PDB file of C-alpha atoms in Angstrom:
ATOM      1  CA  UNK F   6       5.284  -5.533 -10.357  1.00 92.00           C
ATOM      2  CA  UNK F   7       2.390  -3.078 -10.370  1.00 91.00           C
ATOM      3  CA  UNK F   8       2.831   0.670 -10.968  1.00 93.00           C
ATOM      4  CA  UNK F   9      -0.127   2.646  -9.570  1.00 91.00           C
ATOM      5  CA  UNK F  10      -2.433  -0.268 -10.399  1.00 90.00           C
ATOM      6  CA  UNK F  11      -5.566   1.328  -8.971  1.00 86.00           C
ATOM      7  CA  UNK F  12      -5.092   4.822 -10.400  1.00 88.00           C
ATOM      8  CA  UNK F  13      -8.001   4.501 -12.852  1.00 89.00           C
ATOM      9  CA  UNK F  14     -10.196   1.972 -11.077  1.00 90.00           C
ATOM     10  CA  UNK F  15     -13.573   2.486  -9.465  1.00 90.00           C
ATOM     11  CA  UNK F  16     -14.240   0.916  -6.063  1.00 86.00           C
ATOM     12  CA  UNK F  17     -15.353  -2.401  -7.599  1.00 93.00           C
ATOM     13  CA  UNK F  18     -12.190  -2.608  -9.688  1.00 92.00           C
ATOM     14  CA  UNK F  19     -10.034  -1.618  -6.729  1.00 87.00           C
ATOM     15  CA  UNK F  20     -11.644  -4.316  -4.586  1.00 88.00           C
ATOM     16  CA  UNK F  21     -11.018  -6.908  -7.325  1.00 93.00           C
ATOM     17  CA  UNK F  22      -7.397  -5.798  -7.634  1.00 91.00           C
ATOM     18  CA  UNK F  23      -6.860  -6.055  -3.878  1.00 88.00           C
ATOM     19  CA  UNK F  24      -8.446  -9.519  -3.831  1.00 92.00           C
ATOM     20  CA  UNK F  25      -6.086 -10.628  -6.625  1.00 93.00           C
ATOM     21  CA  UNK F  26      -3.112  -9.273  -4.656  1.00 92.00           C
ATOM     22  CA  UNK F  27      -4.245 -11.093  -1.498  1.00 92.00           C
ATOM     23  CA  UNK F  28      -4.647 -14.320  -3.490  1.00 95.00           C
ATOM     24  CA  UNK F  29      -1.146 -14.033  -4.935  1.00 94.00           C
ATOM     25  CA  UNK F  30       0.302 -13.355  -1.486  1.00 93.00           C
ATOM     26  CA  UNK F  31      -1.554 -16.351  -0.023  1.00 95.00           C
ATOM     27  CA  UNK F  32       0.076 -18.499  -2.721  1.00 96.00           C
ATOM     28  CA  UNK F  33       3.506 -17.354  -1.533  1.00 95.00           C
ATOM     29  CA  UNK F  34       4.106 -15.022  -4.453  1.00 95.00           C
ATOM     30  CA  UNK F  35       5.805 -11.655  -4.106  1.00 93.00           C
ATOM     31  CA  UNK F  36       3.966  -8.567  -5.262  1.00 93.00           C
ATOM     32  CA  UNK F  37       5.705  -5.225  -5.705  1.00 93.00           C
ATOM     33  CA  UNK F  38       3.359  -2.257  -5.766  1.00 92.00           C
ATOM     34  CA  UNK F  39       4.327   1.324  -6.500  1.00 91.00           C
ATOM     35  CA  UNK F  40       1.463   3.384  -5.132  1.00 84.00           C
ATOM     36  CA  UNK F  41       0.299   6.437  -3.249  1.00 76.00           C
ATOM     37  CA  UNK F  42      -3.318   5.539  -2.608  1.00 74.00           C
ATOM     38  CA  UNK F  43      -4.262   4.007   0.746  1.00 74.00           C
ATOM     39  CA  UNK F  44      -6.291   1.251  -0.934  1.00 73.00           C
ATOM     40  CA  UNK F  45      -3.127  -0.126  -2.547  1.00 75.00           C
ATOM     41  CA  UNK F  46      -0.902   0.572   0.440  1.00 80.00           C
ATOM     42  CA  UNK F  47      -3.300  -1.410   2.633  1.00 81.00           C
ATOM     43  CA  UNK F  48      -2.236  -4.591   0.858  1.00 84.00           C
ATOM     44  CA  UNK F  49       1.448  -4.011   1.586  1.00 87.00           C
ATOM     45  CA  UNK F  50       3.268  -5.796   4.374  1.00 91.00           C
ATOM     46  CA  UNK F  51       6.427  -3.730   3.921  1.00 93.00           C
ATOM     47  CA  UNK F  52       6.960  -0.206   2.580  1.00 91.00           C
ATOM     48  CA  UNK F  53       9.982   1.320   0.917  1.00 92.00           C
ATOM     49  CA  UNK F  54      10.066   5.111   0.742  1.00 88.00           C
ATOM     50  CA  UNK F  55      12.422   6.551  -1.879  1.00 89.00           C
ATOM     51  CA  UNK F  56      13.239  10.236  -1.973  1.00 89.00           C
ATOM     52  CA  UNK F  57      15.620  11.823  -4.485  1.00 94.00           C
ATOM     53  CA  UNK F  58      16.648   8.343  -5.613  1.00 93.00           C
ATOM     54  CA  UNK F  59      17.719   7.255  -2.129  1.00 95.00           C
ATOM     55  CA  UNK F  60      16.103   4.929   0.388  1.00 95.00           C
ATOM     56  CA  UNK F  61      14.488   7.086   3.026  1.00 91.00           C
ATOM     57  CA  UNK F  62      12.692   4.337   4.966  1.00 92.00           C
ATOM     58  CA  UNK F  63      12.034   0.625   4.785  1.00 95.00           C
ATOM     59  CA  UNK F  64      10.130  -1.684   7.086  1.00 95.00           C
ATOM     60  CA  UNK F  65       6.712  -2.879   8.194  1.00 94.00           C
ATOM     61  CA  UNK F  66       3.925  -0.777   6.667  1.00 88.00           C
ATOM     62  CA  UNK F  67       2.498   0.696   9.854  1.00 86.00           C
ATOM     63  CA  UNK F  68       5.917   1.557  11.309  1.00 90.00           C
ATOM     64  CA  UNK F  69       7.029   3.332   8.134  1.00 87.00           C
ATOM     65  CA  UNK F  70       3.742   5.228   7.876  1.00 85.00           C
ATOM     66  CA  UNK F  71       4.005   6.394  11.500  1.00 85.00           C
ATOM     67  CA  UNK F  72       7.612   7.518  11.048  1.00 86.00           C
ATOM     68  CA  UNK F  73       7.356   9.102   7.600  1.00 79.00           C
ATOM     69  CA  UNK F  74       3.835  10.367   6.954  1.00 74.00           C
ATOM     70  CA  UNK F  75       2.244  13.277   8.792  1.00 66.00           C
ATOM     71  CA  UNK F  76      -1.289  11.982   8.216  1.00 62.00           C
ATOM     72  CA  UNK F  77      -0.494   8.329   9.010  1.00 64.00           C
ATOM     73  CA  UNK F  78      -3.502   7.998  11.338  1.00 65.00           C
ATOM     74  CA  UNK F  79      -5.822   9.329   8.632  1.00 64.00           C
ATOM     75  CA  UNK F  80      -4.366   6.896   6.087  1.00 66.00           C
ATOM     76  CA  UNK F  81      -4.707   3.966   8.483  1.00 68.00           C
ATOM     77  CA  UNK F  82      -8.302   4.981   9.235  1.00 63.00           C
ATOM     78  CA  UNK F  83      -9.024   5.270   5.499  1.00 63.00           C
ATOM     79  CA  UNK F  84      -7.681   1.755   4.930  1.00 66.00           C
ATOM     80  CA  UNK F  85      -9.979   0.391   7.669  1.00 60.00           C
ATOM     81  CA  UNK F  86     -13.012   2.272   6.323  1.00 51.00           C
ATOM     82  CA  UNK F  87     -12.393   0.857   2.842  1.00 52.00           C
ATOM     83  CA  UNK F  88     -12.627  -2.618   4.356  1.00 49.00           C
ATOM     84  CA  UNK F  89      -8.929  -3.227   4.129  1.00 49.00           C
ATOM     85  CA  UNK F  90      -6.740  -4.545   6.934  1.00 49.00           C
ATOM     86  CA  UNK F  91      -5.311  -1.653   8.895  1.00 47.00           C
TER      87      UNK F  91
END
């Protein structure tokens, strides 16, 4: 479980973190990430949005972003620019 794991990382550190997450996922391990930054969200397969302690949305990353986030296209573009899967 990672809570804002890339909040104090530079781009090299963020890339290393994302590579470690991808490696863990490829080994069949579950990774739970609490994050706001697109670089961390890019590594997520599923998103859970919690508001006021209640589940607001849950599902595949891109579907939840489209339904819940006004700037979803900008976030998706940012993930692709950073070299992450969009």
